[in-house]
């Protein structure tokens, strides 16, 4: 890149996985946020966010489900394409949804190829440790950059027994081993969700690839949040979420004001009409 600063740095091109690796070597932290449409993608892209994730969290924040499990490849493809069209600099990562990669490396490659070919994604993300190493290897060997995901993996919420902190005690050693296996398989980064901060920091220092924390403390190389959570649209966000705005209250106030003005006849005013 033309700048040594990944966040907000001028480049005239898309951020690449090599840029993320270089930021890790410099000890430079960076932000990632979710995006699901062209307009918000454009805002985040212009704000300098270097990586946009079209998460399977769209199941809840876009489609209204109560978990990530129901969303499909066909649901996420148009959202991913919109984010790609709405951005010009950010690396766009598409989540592979539940059931689209678990059965075999061939299935994973078929799903990933659709996101790359039909939506223009620049990388994909999948959940799991050593059990998905064959999928990661197949994708990377086929030219698909892979972001891995360890800790609380929402697609496995029923096996994990709910949305709980992962990696305590002996499970921390297993997570560390998973992380190293995923790195060897070719993953370019790893999301660490809802794991103890000290474990996340140890994993981060032991890997050559960047880690991205969500509920994993400050010791990771990057941080990610669902944009609706951080902007105040989610009624009861998780403990690890910091609200940076209160768009929910703003939207409520605007909707009520619009309704009142329509009812009392003050909208539209003369300046909003054609002669």
Short mmCIF file of N, CA, C and O in Angstrom, two decimals, residues 130 150 167 170-184 190 192 198-207:
data_model
loop_
_atom_site.label_atom_id
_atom_site.label_comp_id
_atom_site.label_asym_id
_atom_site.label_seq_id
_atom_site.Cartn_x
_atom_site.Cartn_y
_atom_site.Cartn_z
N UNK A 130 -9.78 -27.97 13.88
CA UNK A 130 -9.12 -28.99 13.08
C UNK A 130 -10.06 -29.74 12.14
O UNK A 130 -9.64 -30.20 11.08
N UNK A 150 -12.71 -19.21 15.53
CA UNK A 150 -12.62 -20.11 16.68
C UNK A 150 -13.29 -19.47 17.90
O UNK A 150 -13.60 -18.29 17.93
N UNK A 167 -13.01 -21.74 25.70
CA UNK A 167 -11.55 -21.73 25.81
C UNK A 167 -11.01 -21.66 27.22
O UNK A 167 -9.81 -21.39 27.40
N UNK A 170 -8.59 -26.54 30.03
CA UNK A 170 -7.98 -27.38 28.99
C UNK A 170 -8.48 -27.00 27.60
O UNK A 170 -7.76 -27.17 26.61
N UNK A 171 -9.70 -26.48 27.53
CA UNK A 171 -10.23 -26.08 26.23
C UNK A 171 -9.38 -24.99 25.58
O UNK A 171 -9.35 -24.86 24.36
N UNK A 172 -8.66 -24.22 26.41
CA UNK A 172 -7.76 -23.21 25.87
C UNK A 172 -6.61 -23.82 25.10
O UNK A 172 -6.20 -23.29 24.05
N UNK A 173 -6.08 -24.94 25.60
CA UNK A 173 -4.99 -25.63 24.89
C UNK A 173 -5.49 -26.17 23.55
O UNK A 173 -4.77 -26.14 22.55
N UNK A 174 -6.73 -26.66 23.55
CA UNK A 174 -7.30 -27.18 22.31
C UNK A 174 -7.51 -26.05 21.30
O UNK A 174 -7.25 -26.22 20.10
N UNK A 175 -7.96 -24.90 21.79
CA UNK A 175 -8.14 -23.77 20.89
C UNK A 175 -6.80 -23.31 20.31
O UNK A 175 -6.71 -22.99 19.12
N UNK A 176 -5.76 -23.30 21.12
CA UNK A 176 -4.43 -22.93 20.63
C UNK A 176 -3.98 -23.89 19.54
O UNK A 176 -3.46 -23.48 18.50
N UNK A 177 -4.19 -25.20 19.77
CA UNK A 177 -3.80 -26.19 18.77
C UNK A 177 -4.60 -26.01 17.48
O UNK A 177 -4.07 -26.12 16.37
N UNK A 178 -5.90 -25.71 17.63
CA UNK A 178 -6.73 -25.47 16.45
C UNK A 178 -6.20 -24.28 15.65
O UNK A 178 -6.13 -24.31 14.42
N UNK A 179 -5.85 -23.21 16.36
CA UNK A 179 -5.36 -22.00 15.70
C UNK A 179 -4.09 -22.29 14.90
O UNK A 179 -3.94 -21.83 13.75
N UNK A 180 -3.18 -23.04 15.47
CA UNK A 180 -1.94 -23.35 14.77
C UNK A 180 -2.18 -24.25 13.57
O UNK A 180 -1.54 -24.10 12.52
N UNK A 181 -3.14 -25.18 13.71
CA UNK A 181 -3.47 -26.04 12.58
C UNK A 181 -4.09 -25.25 11.44
O UNK A 181 -3.81 -25.49 10.26
N UNK A 182 -4.95 -24.29 11.78
CA UNK A 182 -5.58 -23.46 10.76
C UNK A 182 -4.55 -22.58 10.06
O UNK A 182 -4.63 -22.35 8.84
N UNK A 183 -3.58 -22.09 10.81
CA UNK A 183 -2.51 -21.30 10.20
C UNK A 183 -1.71 -22.16 9.23
O UNK A 183 -1.43 -21.73 8.10
N UNK A 184 -1.38 -23.38 9.65
CA UNK A 184 -0.63 -24.28 8.76
C UNK A 184 -1.43 -24.63 7.51
O UNK A 184 -0.88 -24.82 6.43
N UNK A 190 -7.64 -15.26 11.78
CA UNK A 190 -8.54 -16.06 12.60
C UNK A 190 -9.35 -15.14 13.50
O UNK A 190 -8.78 -14.32 14.24
N UNK A 192 -11.42 -14.68 16.81
CA UNK A 192 -11.52 -15.29 18.13
C UNK A 192 -12.72 -14.65 18.84
O UNK A 192 -12.69 -13.47 19.16
N UNK A 198 -6.75 -13.35 28.16
CA UNK A 198 -5.36 -13.82 28.23
C UNK A 198 -5.09 -14.91 27.20
O UNK A 198 -4.01 -14.96 26.60
N UNK A 199 -6.07 -15.77 26.95
CA UNK A 199 -5.91 -16.80 25.93
C UNK A 199 -5.81 -16.17 24.55
O UNK A 199 -4.96 -16.54 23.74
N UNK A 200 -6.68 -15.20 24.26
CA UNK A 200 -6.65 -14.53 22.96
C UNK A 200 -5.30 -13.87 22.73
O UNK A 200 -4.75 -13.91 21.61
N UNK A 201 -4.74 -13.28 23.77
CA UNK A 201 -3.43 -12.63 23.61
C UNK A 201 -2.34 -13.66 23.37
O UNK A 201 -1.44 -13.44 22.54
N UNK A 202 -2.40 -14.81 24.05
CA UNK A 202 -1.40 -15.86 23.82
C UNK A 202 -1.50 -16.41 22.41
O UNK A 202 -0.48 -16.64 21.75
N UNK A 203 -2.71 -16.63 21.94
CA UNK A 203 -2.88 -17.11 20.57
C UNK A 203 -2.33 -16.10 19.58
O UNK A 203 -1.63 -16.44 18.62
N UNK A 204 -2.61 -14.83 19.83
CA UNK A 204 -2.16 -13.77 18.92
C UNK A 204 -0.65 -13.73 18.82
O UNK A 204 -0.09 -13.61 17.72
N UNK A 205 0.03 -13.82 19.95
CA UNK A 205 1.50 -13.75 19.94
C UNK A 205 2.13 -15.02 19.37
O UNK A 205 3.27 -14.98 18.90
N UNK A 206 1.39 -16.12 19.37
CA UNK A 206 1.96 -17.38 18.88
C UNK A 206 1.77 -17.56 17.38
O UNK A 206 2.35 -18.48 16.80
N UNK A 207 0.95 -16.71 16.76
CA UNK A 207 0.65 -16.87 15.34
C UNK A 207 1.35 -15.81 14.50
O UNK A 207 1.55 -14.68 14.96
#
